[in-house]
Protein backbone atom coordinates (compact mmCIF):
# COMPACT_ATOMS: atom_id res chain seq x y z
CA UNK A 1 0.00 0.00 0.00
CA UNK A 2 2.82 2.40 0.88
CA UNK A 3 4.53 1.72 -2.43
CA UNK A 4 1.35 2.59 -4.31
CA UNK A 5 1.06 5.88 -2.41
CA UNK A 6 4.73 6.72 -3.06
CA UNK A 7 4.29 5.89 -6.77
CA UNK A 8 1.18 8.10 -6.98
CA UNK A 9 2.93 11.00 -5.21
CA UNK A 10 5.97 10.76 -7.53
CA UNK A 11 3.70 10.57 -10.58
CA UNK A 12 1.81 13.64 -9.36
CA UNK A 13 5.06 15.57 -8.84
CA UNK A 14 6.27 14.61 -12.33
CA UNK A 15 2.93 15.67 -13.88
CA UNK A 16 2.98 18.98 -11.97
CA UNK A 17 6.53 19.61 -13.20
CA UNK A 18 5.51 18.89 -16.79
CA UNK A 19 2.50 21.24 -16.53
CA UNK A 20 4.65 23.95 -14.92
CA UNK A 21 7.16 23.71 -17.79
CA UNK A 22 4.37 23.73 -20.41
CA UNK A 23 2.82 26.88 -18.86
CA UNK A 24 6.14 28.70 -19.02
CA UNK A 25 7.31 28.35 -22.57
CA UNK A 26 10.74 29.53 -23.32
CA UNK A 27 13.64 29.06 -25.67
CA UNK A 28 17.04 27.60 -25.04
CA UNK A 29 19.90 28.67 -27.25
CA UNK A 30 23.25 26.91 -27.23
CA UNK A 31 26.31 27.88 -29.25
CA UNK A 32 28.88 25.12 -29.38
CA UNK A 33 31.83 24.75 -31.77
CA UNK A 34 30.41 27.42 -34.01
CA UNK A 35 26.99 25.80 -34.25
CA UNK A 36 23.91 27.44 -32.83
CA UNK A 37 21.11 25.22 -31.53
CA UNK A 38 17.75 26.70 -30.55
CA UNK A 39 14.94 24.71 -29.02
CA UNK A 40 12.20 24.92 -26.41
CA UNK A 41 12.64 24.32 -22.69
CA UNK A 42 10.33 21.27 -22.81
CA UNK A 43 12.49 19.54 -25.43
CA UNK A 44 15.64 20.26 -23.40
CA UNK A 45 13.98 18.84 -20.29
CA UNK A 46 12.92 15.68 -22.17
CA UNK A 47 16.42 15.35 -23.69
CA UNK A 48 18.02 15.67 -20.22
CA UNK A 49 15.62 13.05 -18.85
CA UNK A 50 16.50 10.67 -21.72
CA UNK A 51 20.25 11.30 -21.20
CA UNK A 52 19.97 10.61 -17.47
CA UNK A 53 18.02 7.41 -18.13
CA UNK A 54 20.64 6.24 -20.65
CA UNK A 55 23.43 7.09 -18.19
CA UNK A 56 21.78 5.03 -15.43
CA UNK A 57 21.24 2.10 -17.80
CA UNK A 58 24.85 2.33 -19.04
CA UNK A 59 26.20 2.46 -15.47
CA UNK A 60 24.09 -0.55 -14.51
CA UNK A 61 25.39 -2.51 -17.50
CA UNK A 62 29.01 -1.62 -16.66
CA UNK A 63 28.51 -2.67 -13.03
CA UNK A 64 26.97 -5.94 -14.16
CA UNK A 65 29.87 -6.61 -16.55
CA UNK A 66 32.48 -5.92 -13.87
CA UNK A 67 30.62 -8.03 -11.30
CA UNK A 68 29.78 -10.88 -13.68
CA UNK A 69 32.83 -13.05 -12.77
CA UNK A 70 31.88 -12.86 -9.09
CA UNK A 71 28.23 -13.51 -9.88
CA UNK A 72 29.18 -16.49 -12.06
CA UNK A 73 31.41 -17.92 -9.32
CA UNK A 74 28.63 -17.44 -6.77
CA UNK A 75 26.11 -19.16 -9.03
CA UNK A 76 28.48 -22.10 -9.58
CA UNK A 77 29.12 -22.42 -5.83
CA UNK A 78 25.38 -22.36 -5.11
CA UNK A 79 24.79 -25.01 -7.78
CA UNK A 80 27.55 -27.23 -6.35
CA UNK A 81 26.15 -26.82 -2.82
CA UNK A 82 22.63 -27.63 -3.99
CA UNK A 83 23.82 -30.76 -5.80
CA UNK A 84 25.90 -31.75 -2.77
CA UNK A 85 22.97 -31.45 -0.37
CA UNK A 86 20.76 -33.36 -2.82
CA UNK A 87 23.39 -36.13 -2.85
CA UNK A 88 23.48 -36.17 0.96
CA UNK A 89 19.70 -36.38 1.15
CA UNK A 90 19.46 -39.15 -1.42
CA UNK A 91 22.40 -40.98 0.16
CA UNK A 92 20.83 -40.97 3.61
CA UNK A 93 17.60 -42.27 2.09
CA UNK A 94 19.58 -45.00 0.32
CA UNK A 95 21.30 -45.92 3.61
CA UNK A 96 17.92 -46.10 5.35
CA UNK A 97 16.55 -48.27 2.55
CA UNK A 98 19.60 -50.57 2.59
CA UNK A 99 20.66 -49.65 -0.98
CA UNK A 100 24.45 -50.07 -0.80
CA UNK A 101 25.17 -49.12 -4.43
CA UNK A 102 23.03 -45.98 -4.26
CA UNK A 103 24.54 -45.00 -0.91
CA UNK A 104 28.08 -45.42 -2.28
CA UNK A 105 27.30 -43.36 -5.39
CA UNK A 106 25.66 -40.51 -3.47
CA UNK A 107 28.34 -40.60 -0.78
CA UNK A 108 31.06 -40.08 -3.41
CA UNK A 109 29.09 -37.23 -5.00
CA UNK A 110 28.58 -35.55 -1.62
CA UNK A 111 32.26 -35.91 -0.72
CA UNK A 112 33.24 -34.28 -4.03
CA UNK A 113 30.71 -31.46 -3.80
CA UNK A 114 30.83 -30.71 -0.06
CA UNK A 115 34.03 -32.16 1.38
CA UNK A 116 33.88 -30.20 4.65
CA UNK A 117 30.15 -30.63 5.31
CA UNK A 118 29.45 -32.61 8.52
CA UNK A 119 26.50 -34.41 6.92
CA UNK A 120 28.77 -35.62 4.10
CA UNK A 121 31.04 -37.22 6.74
CA UNK A 122 28.02 -38.80 8.40
CA UNK A 123 26.83 -40.19 5.07
CA UNK A 124 30.32 -41.55 4.41
CA UNK A 125 30.37 -43.31 7.80
CA UNK A 126 26.84 -44.68 7.43
CA UNK A 127 27.60 -45.93 3.91
CA UNK A 128 30.77 -47.65 5.11
CA UNK A 129 28.84 -49.33 7.94
CA UNK A 130 26.12 -50.46 5.53
CA UNK A 131 28.77 -51.81 3.16
CA UNK A 132 30.52 -53.71 5.97
CA UNK A 133 33.64 -51.54 5.64
CA UNK A 134 34.53 -51.19 9.31
CA UNK A 135 37.87 -49.47 8.60
CA UNK A 136 36.19 -46.90 6.36
CA UNK A 137 33.50 -46.24 8.97
CA UNK A 138 36.10 -45.81 11.70
CA UNK A 139 38.12 -43.45 9.51
CA UNK A 140 35.03 -41.31 8.88
CA UNK A 141 34.14 -41.29 12.58
CA UNK A 142 37.72 -40.28 13.44
CA UNK A 143 37.46 -37.37 11.01
CA UNK A 144 34.21 -36.34 12.73
CA UNK A 145 35.76 -36.67 16.20
CA UNK A 146 38.55 -34.25 15.21
CA UNK A 147 36.06 -31.50 14.32
CA UNK A 148 34.40 -29.33 16.94
CA UNK A 149 30.90 -29.48 15.47
CA UNK A 150 30.78 -33.28 15.03
CA UNK A 151 33.06 -34.40 17.84
CA UNK A 152 30.34 -36.11 19.92
CA UNK A 153 28.87 -37.84 16.88
CA UNK A 154 32.32 -39.10 15.89
CA UNK A 155 33.06 -40.35 19.41
CA UNK A 156 29.71 -42.17 19.49
CA UNK A 157 30.50 -43.84 16.17
CA UNK A 158 33.99 -44.82 17.35
CA UNK A 159 32.49 -46.20 20.57
CA UNK A 160 30.00 -48.34 18.61
CA UNK A 161 32.72 -49.59 16.25
CA UNK A 162 34.98 -50.47 19.19
CA UNK A 163 32.15 -52.44 20.79
CA UNK A 164 31.51 -54.29 17.52
CA UNK A 165 35.12 -55.46 17.39
CA UNK A 166 35.00 -56.27 21.15
CA UNK A 167 37.70 -53.74 22.06
CA UNK A 168 36.58 -52.71 25.57
CA UNK A 169 39.64 -50.51 26.20
CA UNK A 170 39.03 -48.37 23.11
CA UNK A 171 35.28 -48.24 23.77
CA UNK A 172 35.91 -47.03 27.32
CA UNK A 173 38.37 -44.39 26.08
CA UNK A 174 35.87 -43.02 23.55
CA UNK A 175 33.04 -43.01 26.11
CA UNK A 176 35.22 -41.15 28.63
CA UNK A 177 36.22 -38.57 26.00
CA UNK A 178 32.55 -38.02 25.14
CA UNK A 179 31.56 -37.77 28.83
CA UNK A 180 34.34 -35.22 29.39
CA UNK A 181 33.25 -33.14 26.39
CA UNK A 182 29.53 -33.26 27.31
CA UNK A 183 28.82 -34.45 30.88
CA UNK A 184 25.04 -34.52 30.28
CA UNK A 185 25.38 -37.02 27.43
CA UNK A 186 23.38 -40.06 28.61
CA UNK A 187 25.02 -42.83 26.56
CA UNK A 188 28.54 -41.70 27.51
CA UNK A 189 27.75 -41.44 31.21
CA UNK A 190 26.05 -44.84 31.20
CA UNK A 191 28.96 -46.46 29.35
CA UNK A 192 31.58 -44.97 31.68
CA UNK A 193 29.58 -46.08 34.72
CA UNK A 194 29.28 -49.64 33.35
CA UNK A 195 33.02 -49.84 32.59
CA UNK A 196 33.96 -48.57 36.03
CA UNK A 197 31.55 -50.96 37.73
CA UNK A 198 32.96 -53.85 35.72
CA UNK A 199 36.50 -52.85 36.72
mmCIF file of C-alpha atoms in Angstrom:
data_model
loop_
_atom_site.group_PDB
_atom_site.id
_atom_site.type_symbol
_atom_site.label_atom_id
_atom_site.label_comp_id
_atom_site.label_asym_id
_atom_site.label_seq_id
_atom_site.Cartn_x
_atom_site.Cartn_y
_atom_site.Cartn_z
ATOM 1 C CA UNK A 1 0.000 0.000 0.000
ATOM 2 C CA UNK A 2 2.820 2.400 0.885
ATOM 3 C CA UNK A 3 4.534 1.722 -2.433
ATOM 4 C CA UNK A 4 1.352 2.588 -4.313
ATOM 5 C CA UNK A 5 1.056 5.877 -2.407
ATOM 6 C CA UNK A 6 4.727 6.719 -3.064
ATOM 7 C CA UNK A 7 4.291 5.893 -6.766
ATOM 8 C CA UNK A 8 1.177 8.103 -6.983
ATOM 9 C CA UNK A 9 2.931 10.999 -5.208
ATOM 10 C CA UNK A 10 5.967 10.760 -7.528
ATOM 11 C CA UNK A 11 3.695 10.572 -10.582
ATOM 12 C CA UNK A 12 1.806 13.641 -9.364
ATOM 13 C CA UNK A 13 5.059 15.573 -8.844
ATOM 14 C CA UNK A 14 6.270 14.606 -12.334
ATOM 15 C CA UNK A 15 2.931 15.669 -13.877
ATOM 16 C CA UNK A 16 2.981 18.979 -11.969
ATOM 17 C CA UNK A 17 6.525 19.607 -13.201
ATOM 18 C CA UNK A 18 5.512 18.894 -16.791
ATOM 19 C CA UNK A 19 2.498 21.240 -16.527
ATOM 20 C CA UNK A 20 4.649 23.949 -14.924
ATOM 21 C CA UNK A 21 7.156 23.707 -17.790
ATOM 22 C CA UNK A 22 4.366 23.725 -20.405
ATOM 23 C CA UNK A 23 2.816 26.876 -18.858
ATOM 24 C CA UNK A 24 6.139 28.700 -19.019
ATOM 25 C CA UNK A 25 7.308 28.346 -22.570
ATOM 26 C CA UNK A 26 10.744 29.526 -23.324
ATOM 27 C CA UNK A 27 13.639 29.060 -25.667
ATOM 28 C CA UNK A 28 17.041 27.605 -25.044
ATOM 29 C CA UNK A 29 19.903 28.668 -27.253
ATOM 30 C CA UNK A 30 23.245 26.910 -27.234
ATOM 31 C CA UNK A 31 26.308 27.883 -29.253
ATOM 32 C CA UNK A 32 28.882 25.121 -29.382
ATOM 33 C CA UNK A 33 31.833 24.746 -31.769
ATOM 34 C CA UNK A 34 30.412 27.419 -34.015
ATOM 35 C CA UNK A 35 26.987 25.802 -34.249
ATOM 36 C CA UNK A 36 23.910 27.437 -32.831
ATOM 37 C CA UNK A 37 21.114 25.224 -31.526
ATOM 38 C CA UNK A 38 17.752 26.698 -30.552
ATOM 39 C CA UNK A 39 14.939 24.705 -29.023
ATOM 40 C CA UNK A 40 12.195 24.916 -26.406
ATOM 41 C CA UNK A 41 12.645 24.320 -22.686
ATOM 42 C CA UNK A 42 10.334 21.269 -22.812
ATOM 43 C CA UNK A 43 12.491 19.537 -25.428
ATOM 44 C CA UNK A 44 15.645 20.258 -23.402
ATOM 45 C CA UNK A 45 13.980 18.835 -20.290
ATOM 46 C CA UNK A 46 12.920 15.681 -22.169
ATOM 47 C CA UNK A 47 16.419 15.355 -23.690
ATOM 48 C CA UNK A 48 18.017 15.670 -20.220
ATOM 49 C CA UNK A 49 15.622 13.049 -18.850
ATOM 50 C CA UNK A 50 16.497 10.670 -21.719
ATOM 51 C CA UNK A 51 20.245 11.296 -21.201
ATOM 52 C CA UNK A 52 19.975 10.611 -17.469
ATOM 53 C CA UNK A 53 18.024 7.415 -18.131
ATOM 54 C CA UNK A 54 20.636 6.240 -20.653
ATOM 55 C CA UNK A 55 23.431 7.092 -18.193
ATOM 56 C CA UNK A 56 21.777 5.035 -15.434
ATOM 57 C CA UNK A 57 21.239 2.097 -17.800
ATOM 58 C CA UNK A 58 24.854 2.329 -19.036
ATOM 59 C CA UNK A 59 26.199 2.459 -15.473
ATOM 60 C CA UNK A 60 24.089 -0.553 -14.508
ATOM 61 C CA UNK A 61 25.392 -2.509 -17.502
ATOM 62 C CA UNK A 62 29.009 -1.620 -16.655
ATOM 63 C CA UNK A 63 28.511 -2.670 -13.027
ATOM 64 C CA UNK A 64 26.974 -5.936 -14.163
ATOM 65 C CA UNK A 65 29.875 -6.609 -16.547
ATOM 66 C CA UNK A 66 32.476 -5.920 -13.874
ATOM 67 C CA UNK A 67 30.619 -8.026 -11.304
ATOM 68 C CA UNK A 68 29.777 -10.884 -13.679
ATOM 69 C CA UNK A 69 32.829 -13.048 -12.774
ATOM 70 C CA UNK A 70 31.875 -12.860 -9.087
ATOM 71 C CA UNK A 71 28.228 -13.509 -9.878
ATOM 72 C CA UNK A 72 29.184 -16.489 -12.064
ATOM 73 C CA UNK A 73 31.411 -17.923 -9.317
ATOM 74 C CA UNK A 74 28.631 -17.441 -6.766
ATOM 75 C CA UNK A 75 26.110 -19.162 -9.031
ATOM 76 C CA UNK A 76 28.478 -22.098 -9.582
ATOM 77 C CA UNK A 77 29.125 -22.420 -5.832
ATOM 78 C CA UNK A 78 25.376 -22.360 -5.110
ATOM 79 C CA UNK A 79 24.791 -25.006 -7.777
ATOM 80 C CA UNK A 80 27.553 -27.228 -6.355
ATOM 81 C CA UNK A 81 26.154 -26.817 -2.823
ATOM 82 C CA UNK A 82 22.627 -27.628 -3.985
ATOM 83 C CA UNK A 83 23.818 -30.765 -5.803
ATOM 84 C CA UNK A 84 25.901 -31.752 -2.766
ATOM 85 C CA UNK A 85 22.967 -31.453 -0.374
ATOM 86 C CA UNK A 86 20.763 -33.361 -2.818
ATOM 87 C CA UNK A 87 23.388 -36.127 -2.848
ATOM 88 C CA UNK A 88 23.481 -36.172 0.962
ATOM 89 C CA UNK A 89 19.700 -36.377 1.154
ATOM 90 C CA UNK A 90 19.461 -39.152 -1.422
ATOM 91 C CA UNK A 91 22.397 -40.979 0.157
ATOM 92 C CA UNK A 92 20.834 -40.969 3.607
ATOM 93 C CA UNK A 93 17.598 -42.267 2.093
ATOM 94 C CA UNK A 94 19.583 -45.003 0.315
ATOM 95 C CA UNK A 95 21.301 -45.925 3.608
ATOM 96 C CA UNK A 96 17.922 -46.101 5.347
ATOM 97 C CA UNK A 97 16.551 -48.272 2.548
ATOM 98 C CA UNK A 98 19.605 -50.568 2.588
ATOM 99 C CA UNK A 99 20.657 -49.652 -0.984
ATOM 100 C CA UNK A 100 24.447 -50.075 -0.798
ATOM 101 C CA UNK A 101 25.172 -49.124 -4.426
ATOM 102 C CA UNK A 102 23.034 -45.980 -4.260
ATOM 103 C CA UNK A 103 24.539 -44.999 -0.909
ATOM 104 C CA UNK A 104 28.080 -45.418 -2.279
ATOM 105 C CA UNK A 105 27.304 -43.358 -5.389
ATOM 106 C CA UNK A 106 25.662 -40.512 -3.473
ATOM 107 C CA UNK A 107 28.340 -40.600 -0.783
ATOM 108 C CA UNK A 108 31.064 -40.084 -3.407
ATOM 109 C CA UNK A 109 29.089 -37.232 -4.997
ATOM 110 C CA UNK A 110 28.579 -35.550 -1.621
ATOM 111 C CA UNK A 111 32.264 -35.913 -0.715
ATOM 112 C CA UNK A 112 33.241 -34.276 -4.026
ATOM 113 C CA UNK A 113 30.707 -31.460 -3.796
ATOM 114 C CA UNK A 114 30.828 -30.710 -0.056
ATOM 115 C CA UNK A 115 34.034 -32.161 1.377
ATOM 116 C CA UNK A 116 33.882 -30.198 4.652
ATOM 117 C CA UNK A 117 30.149 -30.628 5.309
ATOM 118 C CA UNK A 118 29.448 -32.614 8.520
ATOM 119 C CA UNK A 119 26.497 -34.410 6.921
ATOM 120 C CA UNK A 120 28.772 -35.618 4.104
ATOM 121 C CA UNK A 121 31.036 -37.217 6.737
ATOM 122 C CA UNK A 122 28.016 -38.800 8.403
ATOM 123 C CA UNK A 123 26.835 -40.190 5.073
ATOM 124 C CA UNK A 124 30.320 -41.554 4.411
ATOM 125 C CA UNK A 125 30.374 -43.314 7.798
ATOM 126 C CA UNK A 126 26.844 -44.684 7.433
ATOM 127 C CA UNK A 127 27.599 -45.933 3.913
ATOM 128 C CA UNK A 128 30.772 -47.655 5.109
ATOM 129 C CA UNK A 129 28.836 -49.328 7.937
ATOM 130 C CA UNK A 130 26.119 -50.457 5.529
ATOM 131 C CA UNK A 131 28.770 -51.810 3.160
ATOM 132 C CA UNK A 132 30.517 -53.712 5.970
ATOM 133 C CA UNK A 133 33.636 -51.541 5.637
ATOM 134 C CA UNK A 134 34.534 -51.189 9.314
ATOM 135 C CA UNK A 135 37.872 -49.473 8.602
ATOM 136 C CA UNK A 136 36.187 -46.901 6.365
ATOM 137 C CA UNK A 137 33.502 -46.235 8.968
ATOM 138 C CA UNK A 138 36.097 -45.813 11.697
ATOM 139 C CA UNK A 139 38.122 -43.452 9.514
ATOM 140 C CA UNK A 140 35.028 -41.308 8.876
ATOM 141 C CA UNK A 141 34.137 -41.290 12.575
ATOM 142 C CA UNK A 142 37.720 -40.283 13.443
ATOM 143 C CA UNK A 143 37.465 -37.371 11.009
ATOM 144 C CA UNK A 144 34.211 -36.340 12.727
ATOM 145 C CA UNK A 145 35.762 -36.667 16.203
ATOM 146 C CA UNK A 146 38.545 -34.251 15.206
ATOM 147 C CA UNK A 147 36.055 -31.504 14.325
ATOM 148 C CA UNK A 148 34.404 -29.327 16.936
ATOM 149 C CA UNK A 149 30.903 -29.478 15.468
ATOM 150 C CA UNK A 150 30.779 -33.276 15.025
ATOM 151 C CA UNK A 151 33.059 -34.398 17.843
ATOM 152 C CA UNK A 152 30.344 -36.107 19.915
ATOM 153 C CA UNK A 153 28.870 -37.843 16.880
ATOM 154 C CA UNK A 154 32.317 -39.100 15.895
ATOM 155 C CA UNK A 155 33.059 -40.353 19.408
ATOM 156 C CA UNK A 156 29.707 -42.167 19.493
ATOM 157 C CA UNK A 157 30.505 -43.844 16.168
ATOM 158 C CA UNK A 158 33.989 -44.821 17.354
ATOM 159 C CA UNK A 159 32.490 -46.204 20.570
ATOM 160 C CA UNK A 160 30.000 -48.339 18.611
ATOM 161 C CA UNK A 161 32.723 -49.587 16.253
ATOM 162 C CA UNK A 162 34.978 -50.475 19.195
ATOM 163 C CA UNK A 163 32.148 -52.435 20.787
ATOM 164 C CA UNK A 164 31.513 -54.285 17.518
ATOM 165 C CA UNK A 165 35.116 -55.459 17.387
ATOM 166 C CA UNK A 166 35.000 -56.268 21.152
ATOM 167 C CA UNK A 167 37.701 -53.737 22.060
ATOM 168 C CA UNK A 168 36.582 -52.712 25.567
ATOM 169 C CA UNK A 169 39.645 -50.510 26.197
ATOM 170 C CA UNK A 170 39.027 -48.372 23.108
ATOM 171 C CA UNK A 171 35.279 -48.241 23.767
ATOM 172 C CA UNK A 172 35.905 -47.026 27.322
ATOM 173 C CA UNK A 173 38.372 -44.390 26.079
ATOM 174 C CA UNK A 174 35.865 -43.018 23.546
ATOM 175 C CA UNK A 175 33.041 -43.012 26.111
ATOM 176 C CA UNK A 176 35.217 -41.149 28.627
ATOM 177 C CA UNK A 177 36.216 -38.567 25.997
ATOM 178 C CA UNK A 178 32.547 -38.017 25.143
ATOM 179 C CA UNK A 179 31.560 -37.771 28.829
ATOM 180 C CA UNK A 180 34.337 -35.222 29.391
ATOM 181 C CA UNK A 181 33.246 -33.138 26.393
ATOM 182 C CA UNK A 182 29.526 -33.264 27.313
ATOM 183 C CA UNK A 183 28.817 -34.451 30.876
ATOM 184 C CA UNK A 184 25.040 -34.517 30.283
ATOM 185 C CA UNK A 185 25.378 -37.023 27.429
ATOM 186 C CA UNK A 186 23.375 -40.061 28.608
ATOM 187 C CA UNK A 187 25.022 -42.825 26.556
ATOM 188 C CA UNK A 188 28.538 -41.704 27.507
ATOM 189 C CA UNK A 189 27.755 -41.439 31.209
ATOM 190 C CA UNK A 190 26.050 -44.838 31.202
ATOM 191 C CA UNK A 191 28.957 -46.459 29.352
ATOM 192 C CA UNK A 192 31.584 -44.972 31.676
ATOM 193 C CA UNK A 193 29.584 -46.079 34.715
ATOM 194 C CA UNK A 194 29.277 -49.637 33.351
ATOM 195 C CA UNK A 195 33.015 -49.844 32.585
ATOM 196 C CA UNK A 196 33.964 -48.573 36.032
ATOM 197 C CA UNK A 197 31.547 -50.958 37.728
ATOM 198 C CA UNK A 198 32.959 -53.845 35.718
ATOM 199 C CA UNK A 199 36.500 -52.852 36.721
#
